[in-house]
Coordinates of C-alpha atoms and ligand atoms in Angstrom, one line a residue:
Chain A
X15 CA 125.9 164.0 103.8
X16 CA 129.2 162.8 106.3
X17 CA 129.2 162.1 110.2
X18 CA 132.3 161.6 111.5
X19 CA 132.1 160.2 115.0
X20 CA 136.4 159.3 117.4
X21 CA 137.4 159.2 113.7
X22 CA 141.3 157.8 114.5
X23 CA 144.0 156.4 112.1
X24 CA 147.4 154.3 113.4
X25 CA 150.0 154.1 110.8
X26 CA 152.9 151.4 111.6
X27 CA 156.1 151.9 110.5
X28 CA 158.3 149.6 111.5
X29 CA 158.6 149.4 115.2
X30 CA 157.0 153.5 116.0
X31 CA 153.2 154.1 115.6
X32 CA 152.2 157.7 114.1
X33 CA 148.6 158.8 114.8
X34 CA 147.3 160.8 112.1
X35 CA 144.3 160.8 112.9
X36 CA 143.9 161.5 116.1
X37 CA 139.8 161.4 116.7
X38 CA 138.2 163.9 114.9
X39 CA 134.6 164.8 114.9
X40 CA 132.2 166.7 112.6
X41 CA 129.7 166.8 110.4
X42 CA 129.7 167.7 106.8
X43 CA 126.3 169.1 106.0
X44 CA 124.5 168.5 102.7
X45 CA 126.2 171.2 99.4
X46 CA 128.3 172.3 102.1
X47 CA 131.8 173.8 101.2
X48 CA 134.5 173.1 103.4
X49 CA 138.1 173.6 103.4
X50 CA 140.6 172.3 105.3
X51 CA 144.0 174.0 105.7
X52 CA 147.5 173.1 108.0
X53 CA 150.5 172.6 107.9
X54 CA 151.7 169.3 105.7
X55 CA 152.0 166.4 107.9
X56 CA 149.1 167.1 110.0
X57 CA 146.8 164.0 108.3
X58 CA 144.6 166.3 106.3
X59 CA 145.4 163.6 103.6
X60 CA 144.9 160.6 105.3
X61 CA 140.9 162.5 106.2
X62 CA 140.2 163.5 102.8
X63 CA 141.3 158.6 102.4
X64 CA 138.6 157.9 105.0
X65 CA 136.2 160.3 103.3
X66 CA 136.1 158.9 100.0
X67 CA 136.8 155.4 101.0
X68 CA 139.9 154.4 100.1
X69 CA 141.6 153.8 103.4
X70 CA 139.6 152.6 106.6
X71 CA 139.8 154.4 110.7
X72 CA 141.1 152.5 113.0
X73 CA 138.7 153.0 115.2
X74 CA 135.7 155.4 115.0
X75 CA 132.7 155.9 112.8
X76 CA 132.4 157.8 109.5
X77 CA 128.4 157.7 108.0
X78 CA 128.1 158.4 105.0
X79 CA 124.3 159.4 104.1
X80 CA 123.8 157.1 107.1
X81 CA 126.0 154.4 106.5
X82 CA 128.9 153.2 107.9
X83 CA 132.3 153.1 105.4
X84 CA 134.0 151.3 108.2
X85 CA 131.5 148.7 108.3
X86 CA 131.5 148.7 104.6
X87 CA 132.6 145.6 102.3
X88 CA 135.2 145.8 99.8
X89 CA 132.7 145.2 96.9
X90 CA 130.8 147.8 98.3
X91 CA 132.9 150.6 99.0
X92 CA 134.1 149.8 95.2
X93 CA 130.2 151.1 94.6
X94 CA 130.6 154.8 96.4
X95 CA 133.9 155.4 95.2
X96 CA 132.7 154.7 91.3
X97 CA 128.9 156.1 92.3
X98 CA 129.1 159.0 94.6
X99 CA 132.4 160.6 95.4
X100 CA 135.0 162.6 93.0
X101 CA 138.1 162.3 93.4
X102 CA 140.4 166.4 92.6
X103 CA 144.2 165.3 92.9
X104 CA 147.1 168.1 93.6
X105 CA 149.0 165.9 90.7
X106 CA 146.0 165.9 88.4
X107 CA 146.9 161.9 88.0
X108 CA 144.9 161.9 84.1
X109 CA 146.7 158.6 83.0
X110 CA 149.5 160.0 80.6
X111 CA 148.8 157.4 77.5
X112 CA 144.9 158.4 77.2
X113 CA 143.6 161.9 75.5
X114 CA 141.2 163.7 77.2
X115 CA 138.1 162.6 76.8
X116 CA 139.2 159.0 77.0
X117 CA 140.6 159.9 81.0
X118 CA 137.7 161.5 81.4
X119 CA 135.6 158.0 80.3
X120 CA 137.1 155.6 82.7
X121 CA 135.4 157.0 85.5
X122 CA 132.5 155.9 83.8
X123 CA 134.0 152.6 83.1
X124 CA 132.7 150.3 86.4
X125 CA 129.5 152.1 85.9
X126 CA 126.7 150.6 83.8
X127 CA 125.4 152.9 80.8
X128 CA 125.5 152.1 76.8
X129 CA 128.4 153.9 74.3
X130 CA 126.0 156.5 73.3
X131 CA 125.1 157.2 76.7
X132 CA 128.5 157.3 77.9
X133 CA 129.5 159.5 75.1
X134 CA 127.6 162.0 75.6
X135 CA 127.7 162.0 79.5
X136 CA 132.3 162.7 78.5
X137 CA 131.0 165.3 76.1
X138 CA 128.7 167.3 78.3
X139 CA 131.2 167.1 81.0
X140 CA 134.1 168.3 78.9
X141 CA 131.9 171.1 77.6
X142 CA 131.5 172.1 81.9
X143 CA 135.7 172.5 81.8
X144 CA 135.4 174.5 78.4
X145 CA 137.1 172.0 77.3
X146 CA 135.4 170.8 74.1
X147 CA 138.1 171.5 72.2
X148 CA 140.9 169.3 73.7
X149 CA 138.7 166.2 74.4
X150 CA 141.9 164.3 71.9
X151 CA 145.0 165.7 73.4
X152 CA 146.9 164.1 75.4
X153 CA 148.0 165.1 79.3
X154 CA 151.1 166.5 78.1
X155 CA 149.7 168.3 75.2
X156 CA 147.8 170.4 78.2
X157 CA 148.7 173.0 80.3
X158 CA 148.4 172.8 84.0
X159 CA 145.1 175.0 84.6
X160 CA 143.3 172.4 81.4
X161 CA 144.7 169.1 82.7
X162 CA 142.5 170.2 86.1
X163 CA 139.9 171.2 84.1
X164 CA 140.0 167.7 83.0
X165 CA 140.4 166.0 86.2
X166 CA 137.2 168.2 87.2
X167 CA 135.7 166.6 84.5
X168 CA 136.6 163.4 85.5
X169 CA 135.1 163.7 89.2
X170 CA 132.3 165.4 87.5
X171 CA 131.2 162.4 84.8
X172 CA 130.2 160.4 87.0
X173 CA 127.2 163.4 88.9
X174 CA 128.8 162.4 92.1
X175 CA 127.0 163.5 95.4
X176 CA 130.8 164.5 96.8
X177 CA 133.7 166.1 95.2
X178 CA 137.1 165.6 97.5
X179 CA 139.6 167.8 96.2
X180 CA 143.2 167.3 97.7
X181 CA 145.5 170.5 97.2
X182 CA 143.8 171.3 93.5
X183 CA 145.4 174.7 92.9
X184 CA 148.4 173.2 94.8
X185 CA 150.5 173.2 90.6
X186 CA 149.0 176.3 89.3
X187 CA 149.2 180.0 89.2
X188 CA 147.4 182.1 90.9
X189 CA 145.6 183.0 88.1
X190 CA 145.3 179.6 86.6
X191 CA 144.3 179.3 90.3
X192 CA 141.2 181.6 90.8
X193 CA 140.2 180.1 87.5
X194 CA 139.7 176.8 88.8
X195 CA 138.8 177.3 92.1
X196 CA 135.9 180.1 89.9
X197 CA 134.6 177.4 87.2
X198 CA 134.3 174.8 91.2
X199 CA 132.9 177.4 92.9
X200 CA 130.1 177.2 89.8
X201 CA 129.6 174.0 89.1
X202 CA 129.1 173.0 93.5
X203 CA 126.3 175.9 93.4
X204 CA 124.7 174.3 90.4
X205 CA 125.2 170.8 90.9
X206 CA 124.2 171.3 94.3
X207 CA 127.4 169.3 95.4
X208 CA 129.4 169.1 99.0
X209 CA 132.5 169.8 97.6
X210 CA 135.6 169.6 100.8
X211 CA 138.6 170.8 99.9
X212 CA 142.4 170.4 101.5
X213 CA 144.5 173.6 100.5
X214 CA 147.8 175.1 102.0
X215 CA 146.4 178.4 100.1
X216 CA 144.0 181.0 102.7
X217 CA 142.5 182.9 99.4
X218 CA 141.1 179.8 98.0
X219 CA 140.1 178.9 101.9
X220 CA 138.3 181.5 101.7
X221 CA 135.9 181.1 98.9
X222 CA 134.4 178.1 101.2
X223 CA 131.7 178.5 103.2
X224 CA 133.5 177.0 106.7
X225 CA 137.1 176.6 107.2
X226 CA 138.3 173.9 109.3
X227 CA 142.2 174.2 111.2
X228 CA 143.7 170.0 111.2
X229 CA 145.8 170.2 113.7
X230 CA 148.4 167.1 115.1
X231 CA 145.4 164.9 113.8
X232 CA 142.2 166.8 114.9
X233 CA 140.1 169.1 112.7
X234 CA 139.8 172.3 114.7
X235 CA 137.0 174.9 113.6
X236 CA 137.3 177.9 115.4
X237 CA 134.9 179.8 113.3
X238 CA 136.4 182.7 112.0
X239 CA 138.3 182.4 108.4
X240 CA 142.1 181.7 109.9
X241 CA 143.7 183.7 106.9
X242 CA 147.8 183.9 106.8
X243 CA 149.9 181.6 108.6
X244 CA 149.5 178.3 106.7
X245 CA 151.4 179.4 104.1
X246 CA 153.3 176.7 102.2
X247 CA 156.4 177.8 99.4
Chain B
X3 CA 125.2 141.6 76.3
X4 CA 126.1 144.8 74.9
X5 CA 127.2 146.6 78.2
X6 CA 130.5 143.4 77.7
X7 CA 130.4 144.9 74.3
X8 CA 130.9 148.0 75.7
X9 CA 133.6 147.4 78.6
X10 CA 136.0 145.2 75.7
X11 CA 135.3 148.2 73.6
X12 CA 136.5 150.7 76.8
X13 CA 139.9 148.1 77.3
X14 CA 140.7 148.0 73.8
X15 CA 140.5 151.7 73.8
X16 CA 142.3 152.1 76.5
X17 CA 145.3 149.6 75.2
X18 CA 145.8 150.7 72.0
X19 CA 146.7 153.6 73.6
X20 CA 149.0 152.5 76.2
X21 CA 150.3 150.3 73.3
X22 CA 150.7 153.1 71.0
X23 CA 153.3 155.2 73.5
X24 CA 154.5 152.6 75.7
X25 CA 155.8 151.1 72.4
X26 CA 159.2 150.6 73.5
X27 CA 158.0 149.1 76.7
X28 CA 156.1 146.3 74.6
X29 CA 158.4 146.0 71.9
X30 CA 161.3 145.1 74.7
X31 CA 158.0 142.1 76.7
X32 CA 158.0 141.2 73.3
X33 CA 161.0 140.8 71.1
X34 CA 161.9 139.1 74.9
X35 CA 159.4 136.5 74.3
X36 CA 160.4 136.6 70.6
X37 CA 164.1 135.7 71.1
X38 CA 162.9 132.9 73.2
X39 CA 160.0 130.8 70.8
X40 CA 162.7 131.8 68.3
X41 CA 165.2 130.2 69.7
X42 CA 163.8 126.3 70.2
X43 CA 162.4 126.2 67.5
X44 CA 165.8 126.9 65.6
X45 CA 167.7 125.1 67.6
X46 CA 165.7 122.2 67.9
X47 CA 165.3 122.3 64.0
X48 CA 169.2 122.5 64.0
X49 CA 169.0 119.9 66.4
X50 CA 167.3 116.9 64.0
X51 CA 169.0 118.4 61.4
X52 CA 171.9 116.8 62.3
X53 CA 170.6 113.8 63.4
X54 CA 169.7 113.1 60.4
X55 CA 173.0 114.1 59.0
X56 CA 175.3 111.5 61.1
X57 CA 172.6 109.1 60.5
X58 CA 173.0 109.2 56.8
X59 CA 176.7 109.6 57.7
X60 CA 176.3 106.4 60.2
X61 CA 174.5 104.7 57.4
X62 CA 177.4 104.8 54.5
X63 CA 179.5 103.7 57.5
X64 CA 178.0 101.0 58.3
X65 CA 177.1 99.5 54.6
X66 CA 181.1 100.5 53.5
X67 CA 182.6 98.9 56.5
X68 CA 179.4 95.9 57.9
X69 CA 182.7 93.0 57.7
X70 CA 184.6 95.2 59.6
X71 CA 184.5 94.8 63.8
X72 CA 185.7 98.3 65.2
X73 CA 182.2 100.1 63.0
X74 CA 180.0 98.8 65.3
X75 CA 182.2 100.6 67.9
X76 CA 182.0 103.9 65.9
X77 CA 179.0 103.5 65.7
X78 CA 177.9 103.5 69.3
X79 CA 180.5 106.6 69.6
X80 CA 178.6 109.0 66.5
X81 CA 175.2 107.7 68.2
X82 CA 175.9 109.0 71.6
X83 CA 177.7 111.9 70.4
X84 CA 174.2 112.8 67.9
X85 CA 172.6 112.0 71.1
X86 CA 174.7 114.8 73.0
X87 CA 174.4 118.1 70.8
X88 CA 170.4 116.9 70.5
X89 CA 169.9 117.2 73.8
X90 CA 172.6 120.0 74.6
X91 CA 170.3 122.1 71.8
X92 CA 167.0 121.4 73.3
X93 CA 168.8 122.3 76.8
X94 CA 170.6 126.2 75.6
X95 CA 166.9 126.5 73.8
X96 CA 164.6 125.9 77.5
X97 CA 167.0 128.0 79.2
X98 CA 167.1 130.7 76.2
X99 CA 163.1 129.8 76.8
X100 CA 162.9 130.8 80.7
X101 CA 165.1 133.8 80.0
X102 CA 162.9 135.1 78.3
X103 CA 160.2 134.7 80.2
X104 CA 161.8 135.9 83.0
X105 CA 162.7 139.0 81.3
X106 CA 159.0 139.8 80.2
X107 CA 158.2 138.7 84.0
X108 CA 160.6 141.0 84.9
X109 CA 159.7 144.5 82.5
X110 CA 155.8 143.7 83.2
X111 CA 156.2 144.2 86.9
X112 CA 158.5 146.9 86.4
X113 CA 156.0 148.8 84.1
X114 CA 153.2 148.2 86.8
X115 CA 155.3 149.6 89.4
X116 CA 156.1 152.6 87.2
X117 CA 152.1 153.2 86.5
X118 CA 151.2 152.5 90.1
X119 CA 149.5 156.0 90.8
X120 CA 148.0 155.7 87.2
X121 CA 146.5 152.2 89.2
X122 CA 145.7 153.9 92.3
X123 CA 143.4 156.7 90.7
X124 CA 141.7 153.9 88.9
X125 CA 140.7 152.8 92.1
X126 CA 140.1 155.9 93.3
X127 CA 137.7 156.0 90.2
X128 CA 136.1 153.6 92.2
X129 CA 137.1 150.5 89.3
X130 CA 137.3 147.3 91.1
X131 CA 140.8 145.3 91.5
X132 CA 139.1 142.4 89.3
X133 CA 138.9 145.4 86.2
X134 CA 142.7 146.4 86.8
X135 CA 143.6 143.2 86.5
X136 CA 141.4 142.5 83.0
X137 CA 143.2 145.3 81.7
X138 CA 147.1 144.4 82.9
X139 CA 146.3 141.0 81.6
X140 CA 144.7 142.2 78.2
X141 CA 147.5 144.6 77.3
X142 CA 150.6 141.6 78.3
X143 CA 148.5 139.4 76.6
X144 CA 148.3 141.4 73.2
X145 CA 152.3 141.9 74.1
X146 CA 152.5 138.0 74.3
X147 CA 150.5 137.0 71.3
X148 CA 152.5 139.2 69.0
X149 CA 155.9 138.3 70.6
X150 CA 155.1 134.3 70.7
X151 CA 153.6 134.9 66.6
X152 CA 157.0 137.2 66.0
X153 CA 159.2 133.9 67.2
X154 CA 157.9 131.5 65.1
X155 CA 158.2 133.8 62.3
X156 CA 161.8 133.7 63.6
X157 CA 162.4 130.7 64.2
X158 CA 160.9 129.7 60.7
X159 CA 163.8 132.2 59.3
X160 CA 166.6 130.9 61.7
X161 CA 166.4 127.2 60.8
X162 CA 165.8 128.3 56.9
X163 CA 168.8 130.3 57.2
X164 CA 171.1 127.5 58.9
X165 CA 170.0 125.2 55.8
X166 CA 171.1 127.6 53.9
X167 CA 174.7 128.6 54.4
X168 CA 174.9 124.5 56.6
X169 CA 177.3 122.4 55.5
X170 CA 177.8 119.8 53.0
X171 CA 179.6 117.0 55.2
X172 CA 181.6 114.8 52.3
X173 CA 182.0 111.6 53.6
X174 CA 185.2 109.9 52.2
X175 CA 184.7 106.1 52.9
X176 CA 187.8 104.6 51.9
X177 CA 189.8 107.2 53.8
X178 CA 187.8 106.8 56.7
X179 CA 188.4 102.7 56.0
X180 CA 192.3 103.3 55.7
X181 CA 192.4 105.6 58.6
X182 CA 190.2 102.5 61.2
X183 CA 192.0 99.4 59.2
X184 CA 190.8 96.5 60.6
X185 CA 193.0 94.0 63.3
X186 CA 193.0 91.2 60.2
X187 CA 194.9 93.8 57.8
X188 CA 193.7 95.8 54.6
X189 CA 190.2 96.5 54.5
X190 CA 188.3 93.7 52.7
X191 CA 186.0 96.5 51.3
X192 CA 187.0 98.5 48.3
X193 CA 185.4 102.1 48.6
X194 CA 182.4 103.1 47.6
X195 CA 183.9 107.0 46.8
X196 CA 182.6 110.2 48.7
X197 CA 179.4 110.2 50.0
X198 CA 178.0 113.9 50.2
X199 CA 175.7 114.4 53.3
X200 CA 173.3 118.3 52.8
X201 CA 172.7 120.0 55.4
X202 CA 169.3 120.4 56.7
X203 CA 167.1 122.3 59.5
X204 CA 163.4 120.9 59.0
X205 CA 160.6 122.1 62.0
X206 CA 158.8 119.6 63.3
X207 CA 155.1 120.8 64.0
X208 CA 155.2 119.9 67.1
X209 CA 158.6 121.6 68.5
X210 CA 156.4 125.0 67.2
X211 CA 153.0 124.3 68.8
X212 CA 155.6 123.5 72.0
X213 CA 157.3 126.8 71.1
X214 CA 153.8 129.1 70.6
X215 CA 152.7 126.6 74.0
X216 CA 155.2 127.6 76.0
X217 CA 155.6 131.4 74.4
X218 CA 152.1 132.0 75.6
X219 CA 152.4 130.7 79.1
X220 CA 155.0 132.7 79.9
X221 CA 153.6 135.8 78.7
X222 CA 150.8 134.9 81.0
X223 CA 152.6 133.9 84.3
X224 CA 154.3 137.6 83.0
X225 CA 150.9 139.1 83.2
X226 CA 149.0 137.2 85.8
X227 CA 152.1 139.0 87.8
X228 CA 151.1 142.1 87.0
X229 CA 148.1 141.7 87.3
X230 CA 148.7 140.8 90.5
X231 CA 150.9 143.2 91.8
X232 CA 148.7 145.9 90.4
X233 CA 145.4 145.0 92.0
X234 CA 147.3 144.4 95.1
X235 CA 148.3 148.1 95.4
X236 CA 146.8 150.3 97.7
X237 CA 144.8 152.8 96.1
X238 CA 145.8 155.7 99.2
X239 CA 148.8 155.8 97.1
X240 CA 146.8 158.1 94.5
X241 CA 146.9 160.6 96.4
X242 CA 150.1 161.0 98.6
X243 CA 152.4 159.4 95.9
X244 CA 153.9 162.0 94.1
X245 CA 156.1 161.1 90.5
Ligands
LIG21 N1 150.9 155.1 104.0 C1 151.6 156.0 105.5 N2 151.9 155.0 106.3 C2 153.0 155.0 107.2 N3 152.9 157.0 108.0 C3 151.7 157.8 106.9 C4 151.4 157.4 105.8 N4 150.9 158.1 105.4 C5 150.4 159.4 106.3 N5 151.6 159.3 106.7 C6 151.9 160.4 108.1 O1 151.1 160.4 109.0 C7 150.4 161.5 108.9 C8 149.4 162.6 108.6 O2 150.0 162.6 106.6 P1 149.2 163.1 105.4 O3 147.4 163.1 106.4 O4 149.4 163.4 104.8 O5 149.4 165.1 105.9 P2 148.9 165.8 105.4 O6 148.2 165.7 104.2 O7 148.1 167.0 106.4 O8 150.1 166.3 105.0 C9 152.3 161.8 108.7 O9 153.4 161.8 109.5 C10 152.3 161.0 107.2 O10 154.0 160.5 107.6
LIG22 MG1 148.7 166.3 102.1

């Protein structure tokens, strides 16, 4: 699905530069579930932004399905996001003025669908996350776990190839966390999705097929799942 | 064709919810524009009403003192004052309109700034910049049209109130003639008795059209600036910004 070679991303802030990514090399297979751990400020979010085409590398190449994301035009990369990539955010990022179903429907806006098809897909996505009876609720009327379910429905409704999740359970209690991870695991398996998930939580990371560690802008694999040490308050 | 209609349906759904849940923001922006538009209409109505009243006073003066040498000077002086008042009124109205457009622009920009993460999220969902631009423009256009229409209604109401409470000027031509005696002794023309000049505030369609045009143009300016800001946002802010 992804092939990253020598990927760097340098931020310039004032006079000094920060190497958020200092040379990442990784191949992420189709249908793989990759967890990324690591302390705050070591480049995890930056890596997800690059994988999702929200940002471009300073150097190196990111092949997505064989196409170089860094060389696409803005229109092409927007199209990739619209059709192939689903984002899940730690803070859910639902639009507070819109009911759950409209929040999900917004993900279909850039696609060429007619109304009936669009509504059917929204209904299916809400059903898949168990929120059919909450379709008309505003985000503020939903619990954190329910909001993240809407977030997952919004990411899945377009039937993407990849899910990118940045601390998806970071704002949830343990019981809700386990429910959300169970749901994600089931959906990813059923639909054959590739999942890249950043998490501080070793319990969550342990569910993945592979765990990478971000350290100083590099992605390291040492084979064995890492437990403890990285937990954040 | 059906796809276009689809786009519009979703855009209007978004707009409807946005306005319903952030109505105070929409109200503030719309009310600002309404006040500016209303002032243009009311103040120009008051100015033309004043001018009309003064002309009628001058007419009666001319009539009363047609042979009086002083009349010409007085005539000029009153006409100049009248012109000044009218111009001042227009400038006050223009300043009010500019201020209200500035307020609408600032409120729109503040609203866009508050929704940084929302627009970042839309970009992450694959919304092209032009679709986000269209969304913001639609919202401001709706507010602008509503505010401008409310401003026209307010302007008519203001002019009607001015006409209702406006004074009836009573010009005592005899008194005037006494106060400004001609060089040749007592006035030759006897007084005609008091002349009543009722104040009115007529609204010209041209001014209404101008106020509506300026109001809509102001809303468009506010919307364009807001939309431009929203579309320029870095989509990565969706992931990194909290709050
Ligand atoms: N937009 C930005 N501008 C400047 N520096 C940034 C920006 N985003 C991230 N950084 C810096 O890049 C480094 C990596 O950040 P990030 O990828 O958010 O780390 P993580 O997600 O692992 O906490 C940090 O030092 C951070 O301060
Ligand atoms: Mg992060």
